[in-house]
Each structure stands twice: as C-alpha cells, then as structure tokens.
mmCIF file of C-alpha atoms in Angstrom:
data_model
loop_
_atom_site.group_PDB
_atom_site.id
_atom_site.type_symbol
_atom_site.label_atom_id
_atom_site.label_comp_id
_atom_site.label_asym_id
_atom_site.label_seq_id
_atom_site.Cartn_x
_atom_site.Cartn_y
_atom_site.Cartn_z
ATOM 1 C CA MET A 1 35.544 61.646 104.234
ATOM 2 C CA LEU A 2 36.833 62.264 107.692
ATOM 3 C CA LYS A 3 34.434 63.241 110.420
ATOM 4 C CA ASN A 4 35.138 66.753 111.918
ATOM 5 C CA LYS A 5 36.839 65.272 115.021
ATOM 6 C CA ASP A 6 38.954 62.913 113.035
ATOM 7 C CA LYS A 7 39.814 65.846 110.678
ATOM 8 C CA ASP A 8 40.680 68.061 113.776
ATOM 9 C CA ILE A 9 43.035 65.401 115.155
ATOM 10 C CA GLU A 10 44.930 64.882 111.870
ATOM 11 C CA LEU A 11 45.423 68.602 111.356
ATOM 12 C CA MET A 12 46.531 69.147 115.048
ATOM 13 C CA GLN A 13 49.031 66.476 114.465
ATOM 14 C CA GLU A 14 50.379 68.620 111.592
ATOM 15 C CA ALA A 15 50.490 71.497 114.049
ATOM 16 C CA LEU A 16 52.445 69.326 116.518
ATOM 17 C CA LYS A 17 55.085 68.694 113.740
ATOM 18 C CA GLU A 18 55.646 72.407 113.583
ATOM 19 C CA ALA A 19 55.852 72.504 117.321
ATOM 20 C CA GLU A 20 58.594 69.819 117.128
ATOM 21 C CA ILE A 21 60.512 72.079 114.640
ATOM 22 C CA ALA A 22 60.294 74.960 117.052
ATOM 23 C CA TYR A 23 61.464 72.755 119.808
ATOM 24 C CA SER A 24 64.585 71.708 117.851
ATOM 25 C CA HIS A 25 65.364 75.275 117.240
ATOM 26 C CA GLN A 26 65.221 76.181 120.930
ATOM 27 C CA GLU A 27 61.848 78.057 120.290
ATOM 28 C CA VAL A 28 58.837 77.702 122.625
ATOM 29 C CA PRO A 29 57.345 74.622 120.807
ATOM 30 C CA ILE A 30 54.037 76.030 119.587
ATOM 31 C CA GLY A 31 53.002 75.060 116.016
ATOM 32 C CA ALA A 32 50.010 76.188 113.862
ATOM 33 C CA VAL A 33 48.526 75.242 110.542
ATOM 34 C CA VAL A 34 45.819 77.191 108.557
ATOM 35 C CA VAL A 35 43.251 75.273 106.479
ATOM 36 C CA TYR A 36 41.255 76.612 103.560
ATOM 37 C CA GLN A 37 38.984 74.472 101.516
ATOM 38 C CA ASN A 38 40.330 71.445 103.123
ATOM 39 C CA LYS A 39 43.914 72.180 102.069
ATOM 40 C CA ILE A 40 46.769 73.393 104.433
ATOM 41 C CA ILE A 41 47.763 76.709 103.186
ATOM 42 C CA ALA A 42 50.183 77.609 106.113
ATOM 43 C CA ARG A 43 52.309 75.637 108.389
ATOM 44 C CA VAL A 44 54.413 77.616 110.885
ATOM 45 C CA HIS A 45 55.989 77.586 114.389
ATOM 46 C CA ASN A 46 57.231 80.083 116.907
ATOM 47 C CA ARG A 47 60.123 82.064 115.707
ATOM 48 C CA LYS A 48 60.542 84.794 118.385
ATOM 49 C CA GLU A 49 64.202 83.961 119.163
ATOM 50 C CA GLU A 50 65.300 83.393 115.471
ATOM 51 C CA LEU A 51 63.645 86.680 114.323
ATOM 52 C CA GLN A 52 64.163 88.507 117.537
ATOM 53 C CA ASP A 53 60.491 89.633 117.086
ATOM 54 C CA PRO A 54 58.127 89.588 120.079
ATOM 55 C CA THR A 55 55.121 89.298 117.630
ATOM 56 C CA ALA A 56 56.628 86.134 115.772
ATOM 57 C CA HIS A 57 54.107 83.815 117.558
ATOM 58 C CA ALA A 58 53.006 81.024 115.424
ATOM 59 C CA GLU A 59 49.354 82.177 115.173
ATOM 60 C CA ILE A 60 50.637 85.600 113.719
ATOM 61 C CA LEU A 61 53.023 84.014 111.374
ATOM 62 C CA ALA A 62 50.223 81.670 110.252
ATOM 63 C CA LEU A 63 47.676 84.467 109.583
ATOM 64 C CA GLN A 64 50.524 86.365 107.545
ATOM 65 C CA GLU A 65 51.305 83.332 105.369
ATOM 66 C CA ALA A 66 47.484 82.684 104.856
ATOM 67 C CA ALA A 67 46.995 86.490 103.834
ATOM 68 C CA ARG A 68 49.856 86.133 101.347
ATOM 69 C CA TYR A 69 48.437 82.971 100.032
ATOM 70 C CA LEU A 70 44.963 84.373 99.573
ATOM 71 C CA GLY A 71 46.184 87.937 98.497
ATOM 72 C CA SER A 72 43.830 89.228 101.032
ATOM 73 C CA TRP A 73 43.695 90.091 104.745
ATOM 74 C CA HIS A 74 40.078 88.844 104.928
ATOM 75 C CA LEU A 75 40.575 85.195 106.011
ATOM 76 C CA GLU A 76 36.701 84.432 106.898
ATOM 77 C CA ASP A 77 36.802 80.821 105.481
ATOM 78 C CA LEU A 78 39.886 79.519 107.428
ATOM 79 C CA ASP A 79 40.390 77.233 110.229
ATOM 80 C CA LEU A 80 43.472 77.925 112.321
ATOM 81 C CA TYR A 81 44.813 74.930 114.304
ATOM 82 C CA VAL A 82 47.362 75.727 117.166
ATOM 83 C CA THR A 83 48.976 73.596 119.915
ATOM 84 C CA LEU A 84 48.420 76.233 122.531
ATOM 85 C CA GLU A 85 45.523 78.419 123.288
ATOM 86 C CA PRO A 86 46.333 81.872 121.868
ATOM 87 C CA CYS A 87 47.514 84.925 123.868
ATOM 88 C CA PRO A 88 45.516 88.194 123.726
ATOM 89 C CA MET A 89 47.676 89.542 120.943
ATOM 90 C CA CYS A 90 46.974 86.542 118.775
ATOM 91 C CA ALA A 91 43.490 86.013 119.614
ATOM 92 C CA TYR A 92 42.686 89.670 118.530
ATOM 93 C CA ALA A 93 44.716 89.299 115.341
ATOM 94 C CA MET A 94 42.447 86.218 114.506
ATOM 95 C CA LEU A 95 39.388 88.614 115.075
ATOM 96 C CA GLN A 96 40.835 91.163 112.762
ATOM 97 C CA ALA A 97 41.384 88.570 110.084
ATOM 98 C CA ARG A 98 37.872 87.189 110.782
ATOM 99 C CA ILE A 99 38.772 83.607 110.748
ATOM 100 C CA LYS A 100 36.035 81.099 111.059
ATOM 101 C CA ARG A 101 37.319 78.569 113.505
ATOM 102 C CA LEU A 102 40.109 78.279 116.033
ATOM 103 C CA ILE A 103 41.046 74.829 116.956
ATOM 104 C CA PHE A 104 43.595 74.543 119.780
ATOM 105 C CA GLY A 105 45.288 71.812 121.650
ATOM 106 C CA THR A 106 45.950 72.634 125.367
ATOM 107 C CA PRO A 107 44.776 75.569 127.453
ATOM 108 C CA ASP A 108 47.086 78.432 128.629
ATOM 109 C CA PRO A 109 46.054 79.179 132.206
ATOM 110 C CA LYS A 110 48.564 82.076 132.402
ATOM 111 C CA ALA A 111 47.750 83.939 129.053
ATOM 112 C CA GLY A 112 44.869 82.151 127.525
ATOM 113 C CA ALA A 113 42.508 84.451 125.359
ATOM 114 C CA ALA A 114 40.063 81.845 124.012
ATOM 115 C CA GLY A 115 38.447 80.911 127.406
ATOM 116 C CA SER A 116 41.116 80.335 130.059
ATOM 117 C CA ILE A 117 41.597 83.891 131.378
ATOM 118 C CA ILE A 118 39.597 85.869 129.042
ATOM 119 C CA ASN A 119 37.595 85.093 125.953
ATOM 120 C CA ILE A 120 38.492 87.603 123.225
ATOM 121 C CA VAL A 121 37.487 85.433 120.338
ATOM 122 C CA GLN A 122 34.101 84.968 121.433
ATOM 123 C CA ASP A 123 33.305 88.414 123.140
ATOM 124 C CA LYS A 124 30.058 89.688 121.644
ATOM 125 C CA ARG A 125 31.139 93.219 121.979
ATOM 126 C CA PHE A 126 33.304 92.731 118.815
ATOM 127 C CA ASN A 127 31.720 92.713 115.535
ATOM 128 C CA HIS A 128 32.990 89.109 114.788
ATOM 129 C CA GLN A 129 33.243 85.875 116.879
ATOM 130 C CA ILE A 130 35.225 82.642 116.208
ATOM 131 C CA GLU A 131 34.033 79.278 116.688
ATOM 132 C CA VAL A 132 36.359 77.513 119.119
ATOM 133 C CA VAL A 133 37.187 73.933 119.602
ATOM 134 C CA SER A 134 39.572 73.073 122.504
ATOM 135 C CA GLY A 135 41.358 70.213 123.826
ATOM 136 C CA VAL A 136 42.301 68.428 120.529
ATOM 137 C CA LEU A 137 45.332 66.301 121.334
ATOM 138 C CA GLU A 138 45.577 68.231 124.547
ATOM 139 C CA GLU A 139 47.919 65.788 126.208
ATOM 140 C CA GLU A 140 50.428 65.705 123.362
ATOM 141 C CA CYS A 141 50.259 69.377 123.173
ATOM 142 C CA ARG A 142 50.754 69.953 126.902
ATOM 143 C CA LEU A 143 53.517 67.405 127.102
ATOM 144 C CA ILE A 144 55.799 69.072 124.517
ATOM 145 C CA LEU A 145 55.603 72.419 126.300
ATOM 146 C CA GLN A 146 56.361 70.668 129.679
ATOM 147 C CA ARG A 147 59.339 68.893 128.236
ATOM 148 C CA PHE A 148 60.604 72.069 126.808
ATOM 149 C CA PHE A 149 60.411 74.127 130.002
ATOM 150 C CA GLN A 150 61.621 71.411 132.320
ATOM 151 C CA GLU A 151 64.772 71.116 130.146
ATOM 152 C CA ARG A 152 65.404 74.886 130.657
ATOM 153 C CA ARG A 153 65.220 74.819 134.410
#
C-alpha cells in the first residue's frame, strides 16, 4: 500500500499528464484528477480555448465529471488533484461540492484561493472547509506553466 505522500505524488503525475495534453492543444497547461475510493474517476485539463468557455477550468470540469460519475453533486469523499492552486471560482465550486481534500502542485501568487492570496477553501465562515496539501511536484507543475508562457512571449 502506498503511503499518502507517495500516493499524492503518483496522482499528481496523472494530473501533470493532463496538463501536457492541455499544453499540446495550446491551452494553459493545468490538469486535474479526481479520486474516489482510491480510483481515478475523472481526468481533465483546461479547455477554455477549445470550448470558448471562461469557466472551463480543469477543476470545474473535474467536478462536473465526478458528479456525473457518482450521480450526485455531493462529492464529500473525493480528493481533487490539480497542478496549479485553484482560483476563487474553482475554490468556491469545490466548497459547494464539499470535496474532502485538495492537493495542488504549485501556488498561484496572482490568483490563488487556497492560501496564496486568499484561502476560500479553509475559511471558517463557510459551512465546509477542505483539507489542503500543497507543493506536490511543485517544480514540475511550475515548469510546464513557465514553458507555456515563455513560448507565447
């Protein structure tokens, strides 16, 4: 059985594979996977450009796919792995879904809502808080984003 840290690394590698797919489609390379009962039930990446939808962030798409899989918007027992710290929209959607754990790779100093700028997911004023693990494969998650934006400058 994998230890939590080893499991988190393995699952973040899966999220990074999704980020690579986004990268290859000229999308901002952010990937996410959702885990339920030790099984990946959703694997997605950013699709804003493809769908021309400002809400098509990897996290939102992951929550939608997980809800379809479970047949419920109540996602209490899920872990969401994402390569970049969620923005406020995604962080609040996670609260609404009541996910159990958020595991992210690299912080987002410009829009991070899980501790960098604000901490929506652990704000005690809301009726739910999410356990957060940050910095899993941080370097790899940061580098794919840097490479993407350097190529576009």
